[in-house]
mmCIF file of C-alpha atoms and ligand atoms in Angstrom:
data_model
loop_
_atom_site.group_PDB
_atom_site.id
_atom_site.type_symbol
_atom_site.label_atom_id
_atom_site.label_comp_id
_atom_site.label_asym_id
_atom_site.label_seq_id
_atom_site.Cartn_x
_atom_site.Cartn_y
_atom_site.Cartn_z
ATOM 1 C CA MET A 1 0.000 0.000 0.000
ATOM 2 C CA ASN A 2 0.994 3.633 -0.205
ATOM 3 C CA GLU A 3 3.117 4.870 2.642
ATOM 4 C CA ILE A 4 1.238 6.178 5.634
ATOM 5 C CA ARG A 5 3.587 8.634 7.317
ATOM 6 C CA SER A 6 5.279 7.291 10.408
ATOM 7 C CA ASP A 7 6.925 9.354 13.121
ATOM 8 C CA ASN A 8 7.793 8.982 16.760
ATOM 9 C CA GLY A 9 4.286 10.123 17.649
ATOM 10 C CA THR A 10 3.150 6.689 16.487
ATOM 11 C CA ILE A 11 2.465 4.080 19.141
ATOM 12 C CA LEU A 12 1.339 1.225 16.902
ATOM 13 C CA GLU A 13 2.068 0.545 13.286
ATOM 14 C CA VAL A 14 0.669 -2.435 11.457
ATOM 15 C CA GLU A 15 2.015 -3.183 8.011
ATOM 16 C CA ASN A 16 0.529 -5.690 5.538
ATOM 17 C CA LEU A 17 -0.837 -7.904 8.291
ATOM 18 C CA LYS A 18 -2.268 -11.259 7.149
ATOM 19 C CA LYS A 19 -4.206 -14.093 8.728
ATOM 20 C CA TYR A 20 -5.834 -16.964 6.833
ATOM 21 C CA PHE A 21 -7.858 -19.669 8.591
ATOM 22 C CA PRO A 22 -8.107 -23.098 6.990
ATOM 23 C CA ILE A 23 -11.496 -24.684 6.386
ATOM 24 C CA ARG A 24 -11.197 -28.460 6.681
ATOM 25 C CA ARG A 25 -13.645 -30.927 5.224
ATOM 26 C CA GLY A 26 -14.201 -34.649 4.910
ATOM 27 C CA PHE A 27 -13.032 -37.706 6.799
ATOM 28 C CA PHE A 28 -9.342 -36.763 6.547
ATOM 29 C CA GLN A 29 -10.018 -33.133 7.468
ATOM 30 C CA ARG A 30 -8.131 -31.913 4.426
ATOM 31 C CA ILE A 31 -7.890 -28.180 3.874
ATOM 32 C CA ASN A 32 -10.671 -27.389 1.493
ATOM 33 C CA SER A 33 -10.430 -23.595 1.386
ATOM 34 C CA TRP A 34 -9.249 -20.594 3.362
ATOM 35 C CA VAL A 35 -10.949 -17.753 5.173
ATOM 36 C CA ARG A 36 -8.901 -14.684 4.359
ATOM 37 C CA ALA A 37 -9.754 -13.060 7.662
ATOM 38 C CA VAL A 38 -7.066 -10.359 7.433
ATOM 39 C CA GLU A 39 -5.484 -9.468 4.108
ATOM 40 C CA ASN A 40 -2.653 -6.929 3.921
ATOM 41 C CA VAL A 41 -4.005 -4.670 6.630
ATOM 42 C CA SER A 42 -1.914 -1.557 7.360
ATOM 43 C CA PHE A 43 -2.585 1.345 9.686
ATOM 44 C CA GLN A 44 -1.057 3.509 12.372
ATOM 45 C CA ILE A 45 -2.239 4.748 15.732
ATOM 46 C CA ALA A 46 -0.819 8.015 16.984
ATOM 47 C CA ARG A 47 0.007 8.506 20.651
ATOM 48 C CA ALA A 48 -3.014 9.620 22.710
ATOM 49 C CA LYS A 49 -5.304 9.266 19.665
ATOM 50 C CA THR A 50 -8.016 6.861 18.589
ATOM 51 C CA LEU A 51 -8.250 4.833 15.421
ATOM 52 C CA GLY A 52 -11.690 3.406 14.684
ATOM 53 C CA LEU A 53 -11.854 0.060 12.910
ATOM 54 C CA VAL A 54 -15.298 -0.335 11.454
ATOM 55 C CA GLY A 55 -17.016 -2.929 9.275
ATOM 56 C CA GLU A 56 -19.780 -5.492 9.319
ATOM 57 C CA SER A 57 -19.756 -8.764 11.223
ATOM 58 C CA GLY A 58 -17.114 -11.251 10.103
ATOM 59 C CA CYS A 59 -14.944 -8.729 8.236
ATOM 60 C CA GLY A 60 -11.909 -9.472 10.453
ATOM 61 C CA LYS A 61 -11.894 -6.770 13.147
ATOM 62 C CA THR A 62 -11.404 -9.069 16.135
ATOM 63 C CA THR A 63 -8.802 -11.077 14.246
ATOM 64 C CA VAL A 64 -6.796 -7.858 13.807
ATOM 65 C CA ALA A 65 -7.081 -7.273 17.573
ATOM 66 C CA ARG A 66 -5.948 -10.820 18.375
ATOM 67 C CA LEU A 67 -2.984 -10.467 16.024
ATOM 68 C CA ILE A 68 -1.871 -7.225 17.689
ATOM 69 C CA LEU A 69 -2.198 -8.838 21.119
ATOM 70 C CA LYS A 70 -0.289 -11.806 19.727
ATOM 71 C CA LEU A 71 -2.992 -14.214 20.789
ATOM 72 C CA LEU A 72 -2.767 -15.361 17.167
ATOM 73 C CA ALA A 73 0.360 -15.688 15.036
ATOM 74 C CA ALA A 74 0.324 -13.590 11.876
ATOM 75 C CA ASP A 75 0.787 -15.305 8.501
ATOM 76 C CA GLY A 76 2.521 -12.222 7.182
ATOM 77 C CA GLY A 77 3.218 -8.581 7.841
ATOM 78 C CA GLN A 78 4.644 -6.611 10.721
ATOM 79 C CA ILE A 79 3.446 -5.169 14.015
ATOM 80 C CA LEU A 80 5.544 -2.354 15.448
ATOM 81 C CA PHE A 81 4.795 -1.206 18.978
ATOM 82 C CA ASN A 82 6.612 1.981 20.021
ATOM 83 C CA GLY A 83 8.887 1.417 17.030
ATOM 84 C CA GLN A 84 9.819 -2.132 18.113
ATOM 85 C CA ASP A 85 8.962 -5.010 15.781
ATOM 86 C CA ILE A 86 6.978 -7.403 17.995
ATOM 87 C CA THR A 87 5.759 -9.697 15.205
ATOM 88 C CA GLN A 88 8.156 -12.543 15.903
ATOM 89 C CA LEU A 89 8.583 -12.136 19.676
ATOM 90 C CA ASP A 90 7.948 -15.292 21.690
ATOM 91 C CA GLU A 91 5.859 -15.381 24.856
ATOM 92 C CA LYS A 92 8.855 -14.696 27.123
ATOM 93 C CA GLU A 93 9.986 -11.713 25.051
ATOM 94 C CA MET A 94 6.420 -10.406 24.926
ATOM 95 C CA LYS A 95 5.919 -10.591 28.701
ATOM 96 C CA PRO A 96 7.196 -7.087 29.561
ATOM 97 C CA LEU A 97 5.124 -5.674 26.701
ATOM 98 C CA ARG A 98 1.899 -7.491 27.605
ATOM 99 C CA LYS A 99 0.861 -4.880 30.123
ATOM 100 C CA GLU A 100 1.425 -2.082 27.605
ATOM 101 C CA ILE A 101 -1.367 -3.330 25.344
ATOM 102 C CA GLN A 102 -4.679 -4.130 26.997
ATOM 103 C CA ILE A 103 -8.097 -5.074 25.644
ATOM 104 C CA ILE A 104 -11.630 -4.228 26.683
ATOM 105 C CA PHE A 105 -14.263 -6.656 25.408
ATOM 106 C CA GLN A 106 -17.912 -6.316 24.539
ATOM 107 C CA ASP A 107 -18.552 -8.585 27.504
ATOM 108 C CA PRO A 108 -16.247 -7.612 30.385
ATOM 109 C CA TYR A 109 -16.585 -11.156 31.735
ATOM 110 C CA GLY A 110 -13.795 -11.836 29.226
ATOM 111 C CA SER A 111 -11.328 -10.053 31.495
ATOM 112 C CA LEU A 112 -12.994 -10.494 34.897
ATOM 113 C CA ASN A 113 -12.905 -13.757 36.769
ATOM 114 C CA PRO A 114 -16.496 -14.276 38.005
ATOM 115 C CA ARG A 115 -15.202 -15.987 41.160
ATOM 116 C CA MET A 116 -13.010 -13.019 42.157
ATOM 117 C CA THR A 117 -14.235 -9.806 43.717
ATOM 118 C CA VAL A 118 -13.669 -6.647 41.734
ATOM 119 C CA GLY A 119 -10.897 -5.732 44.179
ATOM 120 C CA GLN A 120 -9.148 -9.071 43.693
ATOM 121 C CA SER A 121 -9.338 -8.809 39.882
ATOM 122 C CA ILE A 122 -7.886 -5.320 39.874
ATOM 123 C CA ALA A 123 -5.229 -6.239 42.454
ATOM 124 C CA GLU A 124 -3.978 -8.942 40.060
ATOM 125 C CA GLY A 125 -3.290 -6.225 37.515
ATOM 126 C CA LEU A 126 -1.608 -4.067 40.145
ATOM 127 C CA LYS A 127 0.812 -6.910 40.960
ATOM 128 C CA ILE A 128 1.649 -7.204 37.255
ATOM 129 C CA ALA A 129 2.303 -3.443 37.288
ATOM 130 C CA GLY A 130 4.792 -4.022 40.157
ATOM 131 C CA ILE A 131 2.646 -2.723 43.014
ATOM 132 C CA HIS A 132 3.021 -5.370 45.732
ATOM 133 C CA SER A 133 2.537 -3.589 49.053
ATOM 134 C CA ARG A 134 -0.958 -4.038 50.438
ATOM 135 C CA SER A 135 -1.405 -0.383 51.386
ATOM 136 C CA GLN A 136 -0.227 0.848 47.978
ATOM 137 C CA GLN A 137 -2.569 -1.629 46.291
ATOM 138 C CA GLU A 138 -5.507 -0.357 48.351
ATOM 139 C CA GLN A 139 -4.728 3.265 47.554
ATOM 140 C CA ARG A 140 -4.356 2.548 43.855
ATOM 141 C CA LEU A 141 -7.500 0.385 43.782
ATOM 142 C CA GLU A 142 -9.509 3.205 45.313
ATOM 143 C CA LYS A 143 -8.071 5.670 42.804
ATOM 144 C CA LEU A 144 -8.816 3.389 39.838
ATOM 145 C CA LEU A 145 -12.402 2.812 40.948
ATOM 146 C CA LYS A 146 -12.852 6.558 41.351
ATOM 147 C CA MET A 147 -11.392 7.187 37.910
ATOM 148 C CA VAL A 148 -14.016 4.935 36.323
ATOM 149 C CA GLY A 149 -16.856 6.390 38.413
ATOM 150 C CA MET A 150 -17.297 3.505 40.896
ATOM 151 C CA SER A 151 -17.425 3.709 44.680
ATOM 152 C CA PRO A 152 -14.611 2.147 46.757
ATOM 153 C CA ALA A 153 -17.224 -0.211 48.272
ATOM 154 C CA SER A 154 -17.516 -1.919 44.851
ATOM 155 C CA SER A 155 -14.211 -3.639 45.434
ATOM 156 C CA ASP A 156 -15.778 -6.282 47.737
ATOM 157 C CA ARG A 157 -18.484 -7.241 45.256
ATOM 158 C CA PHE A 158 -18.503 -9.792 42.441
ATOM 159 C CA PRO A 159 -18.914 -8.968 38.725
ATOM 160 C CA HIS A 160 -22.404 -10.546 38.521
ATOM 161 C CA GLU A 161 -23.664 -8.071 41.141
ATOM 162 C CA PHE A 162 -23.250 -5.162 38.706
ATOM 163 C CA SER A 163 -25.197 -3.900 35.700
ATOM 164 C CA GLY A 164 -23.643 -4.161 32.213
ATOM 165 C CA GLY A 165 -22.450 -0.549 32.257
ATOM 166 C CA GLN A 166 -20.918 -0.867 35.726
ATOM 167 C CA ARG A 167 -19.256 -4.117 34.708
ATOM 168 C CA GLN A 168 -17.744 -2.365 31.727
ATOM 169 C CA ARG A 169 -16.406 0.323 34.086
ATOM 170 C CA VAL A 170 -14.789 -2.408 36.165
ATOM 171 C CA GLY A 171 -13.350 -3.952 32.971
ATOM 172 C CA ILE A 172 -11.822 -0.564 32.151
ATOM 173 C CA ALA A 173 -10.375 -0.244 35.673
ATOM 174 C CA ARG A 174 -8.907 -3.753 35.311
ATOM 175 C CA ALA A 175 -7.287 -2.749 31.995
ATOM 176 C CA LEU A 176 -5.941 0.487 33.523
ATOM 177 C CA SER A 177 -4.478 -1.313 36.540
ATOM 178 C CA VAL A 178 -1.383 -2.360 34.574
ATOM 179 C CA GLU A 179 -0.850 1.194 33.238
ATOM 180 C CA PRO A 180 -1.154 0.417 29.536
ATOM 181 C CA ALA A 181 -0.243 2.791 26.718
ATOM 182 C CA LEU A 182 -2.628 1.277 24.175
ATOM 183 C CA ILE A 183 -6.104 -0.138 24.777
ATOM 184 C CA ILE A 184 -7.925 -2.175 22.169
ATOM 185 C CA CYS A 185 -11.647 -1.677 22.673
ATOM 186 C CA ASP A 186 -13.495 -4.490 20.873
ATOM 187 C CA GLU A 187 -17.148 -3.407 20.598
ATOM 188 C CA PRO A 188 -17.051 -2.194 24.216
ATOM 189 C CA VAL A 189 -20.486 -0.571 24.179
ATOM 190 C CA SER A 190 -22.496 -2.544 21.651
ATOM 191 C CA ALA A 191 -24.197 -4.690 24.311
ATOM 192 C CA LEU A 192 -25.249 -1.658 26.378
ATOM 193 C CA ASP A 193 -28.341 0.565 26.329
ATOM 194 C CA VAL A 194 -27.860 3.736 24.312
ATOM 195 C CA SER A 195 -27.815 6.047 27.356
ATOM 196 C CA ILE A 196 -25.221 3.853 29.048
ATOM 197 C CA GLN A 197 -23.181 3.679 25.827
ATOM 198 C CA ALA A 198 -22.772 7.455 25.895
ATOM 199 C CA GLN A 199 -21.529 7.357 29.499
ATOM 200 C CA ILE A 200 -18.906 4.729 28.718
ATOM 201 C CA ILE A 201 -17.773 6.519 25.563
ATOM 202 C CA ASN A 202 -17.413 9.771 27.502
ATOM 203 C CA LEU A 203 -15.493 7.926 30.211
ATOM 204 C CA LEU A 204 -13.089 6.540 27.584
ATOM 205 C CA LYS A 205 -12.629 10.065 26.210
ATOM 206 C CA ASP A 206 -11.911 11.523 29.649
ATOM 207 C CA LEU A 207 -9.453 8.762 30.493
ATOM 208 C CA GLN A 208 -7.660 9.290 27.208
ATOM 209 C CA ARG A 209 -7.194 12.973 28.027
ATOM 210 C CA GLN A 210 -6.041 12.294 31.585
ATOM 211 C CA LEU A 211 -3.716 9.381 30.869
ATOM 212 C CA GLN A 212 -2.658 10.071 27.270
ATOM 213 C CA LEU A 213 -3.988 6.673 26.218
ATOM 214 C CA SER A 214 -4.126 5.459 22.640
ATOM 215 C CA TYR A 215 -7.121 3.409 21.503
ATOM 216 C CA LEU A 216 -7.920 1.016 18.707
ATOM 217 C CA PHE A 217 -11.706 1.253 18.815
ATOM 218 C CA ILE A 218 -13.476 -1.603 17.049
ATOM 219 C CA SER A 219 -17.120 -1.075 16.227
ATOM 220 C CA HIS A 220 -19.857 -1.570 13.682
ATOM 221 C CA ASP A 221 -21.465 1.656 14.903
ATOM 222 C CA LEU A 222 -20.429 4.631 12.792
ATOM 223 C CA ASN A 223 -22.115 7.130 15.101
ATOM 224 C CA VAL A 224 -19.912 6.067 17.987
ATOM 225 C CA VAL A 225 -16.822 5.927 15.770
ATOM 226 C CA GLY A 226 -17.520 9.430 14.455
ATOM 227 C CA TYR A 227 -17.833 10.781 17.960
ATOM 228 C CA LEU A 228 -14.768 9.139 19.469
ATOM 229 C CA CYS A 229 -12.160 8.550 16.771
ATOM 230 C CA ASP A 230 -9.474 10.698 15.170
ATOM 231 C CA MET A 231 -8.891 8.349 12.237
ATOM 232 C CA VAL A 232 -11.107 5.637 10.791
ATOM 233 C CA ALA A 233 -10.280 2.461 8.877
ATOM 234 C CA VAL A 234 -13.235 0.900 7.055
ATOM 235 C CA MET A 235 -12.777 -2.848 6.702
ATOM 236 C CA TYR A 236 -14.490 -5.247 4.313
ATOM 237 C CA LYS A 237 -13.746 -8.958 3.890
ATOM 238 C CA GLY A 238 -10.368 -8.745 5.575
ATOM 239 C CA GLN A 239 -9.164 -5.623 3.751
ATOM 240 C CA ILE A 240 -9.161 -1.944 4.594
ATOM 241 C CA MET A 241 -11.212 -0.178 1.960
ATOM 242 C CA GLU A 242 -10.890 3.410 3.148
ATOM 243 C CA TYR A 243 -8.582 4.985 5.710
ATOM 244 C CA ALA A 244 -9.003 8.625 6.593
ATOM 245 C CA PRO A 245 -9.171 11.285 9.280
ATOM 246 C CA THR A 246 -12.671 11.075 10.791
ATOM 247 C CA ASP A 247 -13.843 14.445 9.434
ATOM 248 C CA ALA A 248 -12.720 13.556 5.913
ATOM 249 C CA LEU A 249 -14.419 10.168 6.077
ATOM 250 C CA PHE A 250 -17.747 11.625 7.169
ATOM 251 C CA ASP A 251 -17.645 14.806 5.071
ATOM 252 C CA ASP A 252 -16.131 13.313 1.932
ATOM 253 C CA PRO A 253 -16.504 9.519 1.927
ATOM 254 C CA ILE A 254 -15.117 7.999 -1.235
ATOM 255 C CA HIS A 255 -15.292 4.215 -1.309
ATOM 256 C CA PRO A 256 -18.680 2.770 -2.347
ATOM 257 C CA TYR A 257 -18.625 0.524 0.735
ATOM 258 C CA THR A 258 -18.177 3.533 3.028
ATOM 259 C CA HIS A 259 -21.170 5.099 1.274
ATOM 260 C CA LEU A 260 -23.161 1.950 1.918
ATOM 261 C CA LEU A 261 -22.285 2.022 5.626
ATOM 262 C CA LEU A 262 -23.068 5.718 5.924
ATOM 263 C CA SER A 263 -26.355 5.336 4.082
ATOM 264 C CA ALA A 264 -27.402 2.705 6.624
ATOM 265 C CA ILE A 265 -27.320 5.336 9.371
ATOM 266 C CA PRO A 266 -30.696 7.055 9.696
ATOM 267 C CA ASP A 267 -29.099 10.331 10.743
ATOM 268 C CA VAL A 268 -25.379 10.723 11.107
ATOM 269 C CA ASP A 269 -24.926 13.308 13.774
ATOM 270 C CA ARG A 270 -21.537 12.918 15.299
ATOM 271 C CA ASN A 271 -22.326 15.090 18.301
ATOM 272 C CA ASN A 272 -25.386 13.098 19.132
ATOM 273 C CA ASP A 273 -25.461 9.667 20.731
ATOM 274 C CA THR A 274 -28.466 8.306 18.838
ATOM 275 C CA GLU A 275 -28.591 4.621 18.067
ATOM 276 C CA MET A 276 -27.791 3.348 14.607
ATOM 277 C CA ASN A 277 -26.975 0.093 12.978
ATOM 278 C CA ALA A 278 -24.561 0.172 10.089
ATOM 279 C CA THR A 279 -24.560 -3.502 9.230
ATOM 280 C CA ALA A 280 -25.370 -4.296 5.649
ATOM 281 C CA ASP A 281 -27.359 -7.237 4.402
ATOM 282 C CA GLU A 282 -24.630 -9.750 3.606
ATOM 283 C CA PRO A 283 -22.005 -11.245 5.852
ATOM 284 C CA GLY A 284 -18.500 -9.958 5.228
ATOM 285 C CA ARG A 285 -16.915 -13.390 5.305
ATOM 286 C CA THR A 286 -14.755 -14.438 2.406
ATOM 287 C CA LEU A 287 -13.694 -17.858 1.200
ATOM 288 C CA ASN A 288 -11.132 -18.019 -1.593
ATOM 289 C CA PRO A 289 -12.364 -14.740 -3.087
ATOM 290 C CA ALA A 290 -12.462 -14.234 -6.806
ATOM 291 C CA ASP A 291 -9.868 -12.045 -8.499
ATOM 292 C CA GLY A 292 -10.288 -8.320 -8.403
ATOM 293 C CA CYS A 293 -12.070 -6.120 -5.895
ATOM 294 C CA SER A 294 -13.593 -7.950 -2.933
ATOM 295 C CA PHE A 295 -16.552 -5.547 -3.032
ATOM 296 C CA GLN A 296 -17.351 -6.235 -6.718
ATOM 297 C CA ASP A 297 -20.527 -8.274 -6.076
ATOM 298 C CA ARG A 298 -22.186 -5.459 -4.172
ATOM 299 C CA CYS A 299 -20.734 -2.435 -5.915
ATOM 300 C CA PRO A 300 -23.020 -0.349 -8.143
ATOM 301 C CA LEU A 301 -19.971 0.971 -10.021
ATOM 302 C CA ALA A 302 -18.291 -2.360 -10.773
ATOM 303 C CA GLU A 303 -16.788 -2.704 -14.236
ATOM 304 C CA ASN A 304 -14.829 -5.410 -16.001
ATOM 305 C CA ARG A 305 -11.554 -4.184 -14.626
ATOM 306 C CA CYS A 306 -12.855 -4.551 -11.047
ATOM 307 C CA ARG A 307 -13.293 -8.295 -11.613
ATOM 308 C CA HIS A 308 -9.718 -8.985 -12.690
ATOM 309 C CA ASP A 309 -7.240 -6.351 -11.543
ATOM 310 C CA LEU A 310 -5.431 -6.174 -8.257
ATOM 311 C CA ILE A 311 -7.061 -3.204 -6.548
ATOM 312 C CA GLU A 312 -4.553 -1.228 -4.519
ATOM 313 C CA PHE A 313 -4.788 1.823 -2.298
ATOM 314 C CA GLU A 314 -4.848 5.219 -3.941
ATOM 315 C CA GLN A 315 -4.151 8.415 -2.037
ATOM 316 C CA THR A 316 -6.934 10.986 -2.397
ATOM 317 C CA GLY A 317 -5.930 13.506 0.265
ATOM 318 C CA PRO A 318 -3.700 13.960 3.307
ATOM 319 C CA ASP A 319 -3.740 10.553 5.058
ATOM 320 C CA HIS A 320 -6.819 9.621 2.996
ATOM 321 C CA LEU A 321 -6.460 6.276 1.212
ATOM 322 C CA VAL A 322 -9.072 4.458 -0.834
ATOM 323 C CA ARG A 323 -8.998 0.937 -2.263
ATOM 324 C CA CYS A 324 -10.900 1.676 -5.451
ATOM 325 C CA TRP A 325 -9.291 2.665 -8.738
ATOM 326 C CA LYS A 326 -12.475 4.260 -9.951
ATOM 327 C CA THR A 327 -13.811 6.465 -7.196
ATOM 328 C CA ALA A 328 -10.329 7.560 -6.172
ATOM 329 C CA ARG A 329 -10.043 9.199 -9.593
ATOM 330 C CA ASP A 330 -13.607 10.101 -10.565
ATOM 331 C CA GLY A 331 -15.284 10.691 -7.215
ATOM 332 C CA THR A 332 -18.581 9.084 -6.298
ATOM 333 C CA ASP A 333 -21.080 11.742 -7.404
ATOM 334 C CA SER A 334 -22.262 9.498 -10.210
ATOM 335 C CA PHE A 335 -24.065 7.103 -7.901
ATOM 336 C CA LEU A 336 -25.025 9.286 -4.983
HETATM 337 N N1 ATP B 401 -10.205 -19.439 14.805
HETATM 338 C C1 ATP B 401 -10.838 -19.305 13.643
HETATM 339 N N2 ATP B 401 -10.924 -20.337 12.770
HETATM 340 C C2 ATP B 401 -11.560 -20.209 11.579
HETATM 341 N N3 ATP B 401 -12.134 -19.058 11.161
HETATM 342 C C3 ATP B 401 -12.086 -18.017 11.992
HETATM 343 C C4 ATP B 401 -11.435 -18.059 13.276
HETATM 344 N N4 ATP B 401 -11.552 -16.846 13.876
HETATM 345 C C5 ATP B 401 -12.232 -16.068 13.006
HETATM 346 N N5 ATP B 401 -12.544 -16.767 11.894
HETATM 347 C C6 ATP B 401 -13.244 -16.241 10.713
HETATM 348 O O1 ATP B 401 -12.529 -15.093 10.287
HETATM 349 C C7 ATP B 401 -13.439 -14.084 9.821
HETATM 350 C C8 ATP B 401 -13.222 -12.819 10.617
HETATM 351 O O2 ATP B 401 -13.690 -13.029 11.955
HETATM 352 P P1 ATP B 401 -13.638 -11.894 13.069
HETATM 353 O O3 ATP B 401 -14.110 -12.500 14.337
HETATM 354 O O4 ATP B 401 -12.296 -11.280 13.066
HETATM 355 O O5 ATP B 401 -14.706 -10.854 12.508
HETATM 356 P P2 ATP B 401 -15.300 -9.538 13.196
HETATM 357 O O6 ATP B 401 -15.181 -8.441 12.194
HETATM 358 O O7 ATP B 401 -14.679 -9.325 14.528
HETATM 359 O O8 ATP B 401 -16.840 -9.905 13.345
HETATM 360 P P3 ATP B 401 -17.892 -9.443 14.486
HETATM 361 O O9 ATP B 401 -18.281 -8.023 14.134
HETATM 362 O O10 ATP B 401 -19.031 -10.399 14.299
HETATM 363 O O11 ATP B 401 -17.236 -9.562 15.818
HETATM 364 C C9 ATP B 401 -14.825 -14.681 9.990
HETATM 365 O O12 ATP B 401 -15.211 -15.224 8.752
HETATM 366 C C10 ATP B 401 -14.651 -15.762 11.025
HETATM 367 O O13 ATP B 401 -15.598 -16.780 10.845
HETATM 368 S S1 SF4 B 402 -12.748 -1.237 -7.540
HETATM 369 FE FE1 SF4 B 402 -14.618 -1.459 -8.771
HETATM 370 S S2 SF4 B 402 -15.919 -2.934 -7.628
HETATM 371 FE FE2 SF4 B 402 -14.328 -2.214 -6.230
HETATM 372 S S3 SF4 B 402 -15.254 -0.529 -5.148
HETATM 373 FE FE3 SF4 B 402 -14.153 0.368 -6.910
HETATM 374 S S4 SF4 B 402 -15.674 0.487 -8.559
HETATM 375 FE FE4 SF4 B 402 -16.505 -0.883 -6.984
HETATM 376 MG MG1 MG B 403 -15.428 -9.239 16.485
#
């Protein structure tokens, strides 16, 4: 892809990341085809900024997260964290870096042990962060709970005793306990009521300001992405289709798939926390895709060339990249 400028203000850089999953069939479980879950994905996250990764279900968002966290081995590409290539690091080499990159899940049960009190869960993180004295742990625990808007008394309770929004606050406190630099938020509000979503999003914003955190914010909700993110990467069938500063993406979307996502929002108001659902009607999964553009079957502008050529990124503005030979040159007015 075209170069996306890198400087020492970059905390994470992902370059041509790849992950294919085999599909096995039959008695001998032979590999029958491949899911190209992540195909040459590249992006950067600037320090204390948020990159939104948006796309419909199955397009590969969580796989990208798992690759960055090194819960999955990449089949190709590079992951640079703070300028260090972590792609090939083994578990032992990754250990000191593990606390630097944390994840918040849609369901905070993913990071909270249901048999531990909130205090015990957070204290585990504090030990990893090197805080071993009991009194220091208690002070820090109280501070963390306060930071996420919970009372100190919450520390003696179990995760199931809280509402979804409160549990997500605890999940955030657990992630913060190890003092990370980067937090991957994988659909952290999509299971919550709209009013609660806004509270959690505002909390994430406040924490970013206070602690200079960087976020990779994964969502299918363009309203939330527009409100929270500085840059947005639109993903379809394992590939990034459009990558742009948030204002440029909303004010001047270029890729036909971005138009499709935006048209699925009843009213895009980025200062408003109204609910919207940007999923389109087909799953984004891909098995051994045909040649050419992966969006060809749904694109109103598809031409012969789209079915055969390798479609690469084209630069259409400062940090604005589009994977479409046609709209990058002609614009999209013709089908709007
Ligand atoms: N371990 C695995 N083995 C085989 N296929 C997998 C595996 N993990 C993910 N996939 C496939 O890879 C593709 C991308 O999945 P992924 O979970 O990354 O999508 P997603 O964008 O996070 O979707 P959602 O919005 O539903 O969470 C899907 O087709 C999925 O079925
Ligand atoms: S390359 Fe062709 S099929 Fe793909 S988005 Fe552009 S016009 Fe549509
Ligand atoms: Mg996912």
